[in-house]
Tab-separated table of C-alpha atoms in Angstrom:
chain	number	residue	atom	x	y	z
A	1	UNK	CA	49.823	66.231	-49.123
A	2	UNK	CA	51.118	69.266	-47.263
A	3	UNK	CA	49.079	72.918	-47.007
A	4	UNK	CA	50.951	75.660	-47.520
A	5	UNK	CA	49.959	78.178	-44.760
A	6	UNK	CA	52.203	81.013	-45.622
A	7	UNK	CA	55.194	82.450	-48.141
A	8	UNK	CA	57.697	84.930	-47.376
A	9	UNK	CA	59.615	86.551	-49.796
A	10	UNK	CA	62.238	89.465	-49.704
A	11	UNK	CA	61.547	92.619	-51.482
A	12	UNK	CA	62.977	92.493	-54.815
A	13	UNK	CA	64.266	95.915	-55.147
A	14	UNK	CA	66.541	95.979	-51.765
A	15	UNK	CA	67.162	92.533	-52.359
A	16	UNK	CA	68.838	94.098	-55.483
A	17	UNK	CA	67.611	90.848	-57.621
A	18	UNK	CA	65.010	88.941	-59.612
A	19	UNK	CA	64.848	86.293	-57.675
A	20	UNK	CA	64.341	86.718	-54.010
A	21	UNK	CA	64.910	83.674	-52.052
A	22	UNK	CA	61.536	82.684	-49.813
A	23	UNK	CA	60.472	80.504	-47.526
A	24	UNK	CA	57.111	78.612	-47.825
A	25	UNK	CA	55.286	77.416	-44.352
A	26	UNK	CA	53.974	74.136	-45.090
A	27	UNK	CA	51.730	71.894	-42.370
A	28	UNK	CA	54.501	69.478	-41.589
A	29	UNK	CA	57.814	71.368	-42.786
A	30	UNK	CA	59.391	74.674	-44.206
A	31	UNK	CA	60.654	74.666	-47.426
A	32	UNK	CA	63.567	77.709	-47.974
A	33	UNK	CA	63.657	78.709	-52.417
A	34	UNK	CA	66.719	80.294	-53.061
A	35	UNK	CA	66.879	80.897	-57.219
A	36	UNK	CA	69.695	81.515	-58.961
A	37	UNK	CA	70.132	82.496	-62.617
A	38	UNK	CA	69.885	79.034	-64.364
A	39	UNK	CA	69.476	77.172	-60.947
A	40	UNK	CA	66.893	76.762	-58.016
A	41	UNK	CA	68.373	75.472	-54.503
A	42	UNK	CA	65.588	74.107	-51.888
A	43	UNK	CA	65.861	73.506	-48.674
A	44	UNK	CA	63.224	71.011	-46.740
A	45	UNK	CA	63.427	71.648	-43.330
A	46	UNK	CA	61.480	69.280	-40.729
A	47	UNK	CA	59.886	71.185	-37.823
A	48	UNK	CA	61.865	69.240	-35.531
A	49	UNK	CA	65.135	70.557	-36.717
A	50	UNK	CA	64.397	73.874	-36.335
A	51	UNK	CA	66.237	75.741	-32.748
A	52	UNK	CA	65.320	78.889	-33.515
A	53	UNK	CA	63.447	81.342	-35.498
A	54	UNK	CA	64.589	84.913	-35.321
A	55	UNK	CA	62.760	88.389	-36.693
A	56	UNK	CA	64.211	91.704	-36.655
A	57	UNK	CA	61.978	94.275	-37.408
A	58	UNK	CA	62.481	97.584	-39.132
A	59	UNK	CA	60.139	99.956	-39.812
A	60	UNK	CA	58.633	98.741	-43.282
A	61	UNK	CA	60.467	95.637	-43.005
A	62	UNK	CA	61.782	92.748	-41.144
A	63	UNK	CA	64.364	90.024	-41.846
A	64	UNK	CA	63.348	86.409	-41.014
A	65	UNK	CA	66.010	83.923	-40.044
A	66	UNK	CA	65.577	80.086	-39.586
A	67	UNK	CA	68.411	78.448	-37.368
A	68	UNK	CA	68.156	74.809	-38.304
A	69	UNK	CA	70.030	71.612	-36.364
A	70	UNK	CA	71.852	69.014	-37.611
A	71	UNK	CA	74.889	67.971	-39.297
A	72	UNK	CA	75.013	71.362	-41.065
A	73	UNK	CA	74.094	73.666	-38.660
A	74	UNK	CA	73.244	76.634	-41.403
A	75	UNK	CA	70.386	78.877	-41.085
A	76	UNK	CA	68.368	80.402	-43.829
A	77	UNK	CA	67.499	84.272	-44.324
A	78	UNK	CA	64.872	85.946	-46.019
A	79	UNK	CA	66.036	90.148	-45.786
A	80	UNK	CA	63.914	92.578	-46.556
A	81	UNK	CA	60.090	90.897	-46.162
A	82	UNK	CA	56.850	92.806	-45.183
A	83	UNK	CA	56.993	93.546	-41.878
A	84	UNK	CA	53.626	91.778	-40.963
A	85	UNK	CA	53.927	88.729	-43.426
A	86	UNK	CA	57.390	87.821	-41.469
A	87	UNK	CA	55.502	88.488	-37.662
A	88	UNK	CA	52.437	85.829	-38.690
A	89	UNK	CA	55.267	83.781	-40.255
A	90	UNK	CA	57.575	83.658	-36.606
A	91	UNK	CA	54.004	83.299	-34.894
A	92	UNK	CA	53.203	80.289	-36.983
A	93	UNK	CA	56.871	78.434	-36.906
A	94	UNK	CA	57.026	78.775	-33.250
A	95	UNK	CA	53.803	77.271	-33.248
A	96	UNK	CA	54.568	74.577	-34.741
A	97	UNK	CA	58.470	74.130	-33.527
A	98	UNK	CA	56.762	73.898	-29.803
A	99	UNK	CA	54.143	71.059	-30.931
A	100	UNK	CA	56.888	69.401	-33.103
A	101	UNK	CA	59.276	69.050	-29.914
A	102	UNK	CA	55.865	68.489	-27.354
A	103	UNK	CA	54.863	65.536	-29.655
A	104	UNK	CA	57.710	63.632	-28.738
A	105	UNK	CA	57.164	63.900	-25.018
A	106	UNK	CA	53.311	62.847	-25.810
A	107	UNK	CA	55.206	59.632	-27.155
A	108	UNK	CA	56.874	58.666	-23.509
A	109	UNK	CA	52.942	59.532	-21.578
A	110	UNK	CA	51.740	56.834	-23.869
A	111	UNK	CA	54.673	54.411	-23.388
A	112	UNK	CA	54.147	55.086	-19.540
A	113	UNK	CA	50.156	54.679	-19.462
A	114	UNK	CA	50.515	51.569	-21.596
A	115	UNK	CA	53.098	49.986	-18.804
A	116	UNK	CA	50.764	50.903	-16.035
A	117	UNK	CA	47.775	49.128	-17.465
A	118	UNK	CA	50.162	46.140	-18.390
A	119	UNK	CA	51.370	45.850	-14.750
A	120	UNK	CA	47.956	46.122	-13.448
A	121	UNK	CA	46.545	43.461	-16.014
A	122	UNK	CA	49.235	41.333	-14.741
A	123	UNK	CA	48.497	42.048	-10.558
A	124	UNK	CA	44.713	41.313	-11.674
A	125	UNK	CA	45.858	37.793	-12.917
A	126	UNK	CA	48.165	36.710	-10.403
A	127	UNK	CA	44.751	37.916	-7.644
A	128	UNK	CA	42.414	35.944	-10.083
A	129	UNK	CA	44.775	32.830	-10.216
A	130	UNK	CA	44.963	33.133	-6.120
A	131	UNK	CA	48.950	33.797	-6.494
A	132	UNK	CA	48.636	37.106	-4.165
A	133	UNK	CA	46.225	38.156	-1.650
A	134	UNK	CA	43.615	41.005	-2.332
A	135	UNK	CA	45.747	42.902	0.784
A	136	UNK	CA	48.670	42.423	-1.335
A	137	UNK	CA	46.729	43.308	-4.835
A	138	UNK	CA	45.839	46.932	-3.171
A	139	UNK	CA	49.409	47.621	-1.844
A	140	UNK	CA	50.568	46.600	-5.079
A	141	UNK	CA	48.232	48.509	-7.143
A	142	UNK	CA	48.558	51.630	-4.901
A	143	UNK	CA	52.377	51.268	-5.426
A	144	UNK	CA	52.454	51.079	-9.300
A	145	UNK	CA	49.401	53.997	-9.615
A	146	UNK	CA	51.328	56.393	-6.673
A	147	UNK	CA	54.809	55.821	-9.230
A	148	UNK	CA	52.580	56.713	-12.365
């Protein structure tokens, strides 16, 4: 189950309405609450689909704005937050957009160690089973460690 980290929510009064849309900042994804009179639309949004996250800052206030990928392309808006509620909240997204996007390249390292040691393995049983020479074994295993 996800932790909620942090809400924002709009100011109700400039908002000019009861129900001020908000995003809640969950471990693993963002979750955008707009409510309407007899209706509530949510948004899940995956860390990984998020480009950008944008805050403009008044002097009281700030407006937060999530620009999301895929085969929408929409962004969500929350206007008229606290102004220090929607700086943690930017802090916190970026945050996590950057190790969302840096988990993926973690992926290839592992993909790339786990070839090395497979190619090695492999030079260590063709040296064991007298198939190469141990001159050949080095230049070989220099080769394939020098390309990692």
């Amino acid at each position: 189950m996800s932790n909620l980290i942090i809400e924002v929510t709009g100011n109700k009064t400039f908002n000019r309405t009861y129900w001020v849309p908000s995003i809640l900042v969950y471990d693993d994804y963002i979750l955008y609450r707009n409510r309407k009179f007899f209706s509530v639309n949510e948004i899940s949004i995956p860390y990984k689909q998020v480009a950008q996250v944008k805050l403009l800052t008044g002097l009281f206030f700030a407006d937060l704005e999530i620009f999301v990928t895929g085969n929408d392309h929409r962004s969500v808006k929350i206007r008229f937050a606290k102004k220090s509620i929607g700086k943690k909240a930017k802090k916190i997204i970026d945050n996590k957009i950057h190790l969302a996007h840096m988990g993926h390249n973690d992926k290839n390292e592992n993909l790339t160690i786990k070839n090395t040691e497979r190619a090695l393995a492999r030079l260590q049983e063709l040296l064991e089973k007298d198939k190469i020479s141990k001159k050949e074994f080095n230049q070989k295993k220099k080769d394939i460690l020098n390309n990692y």
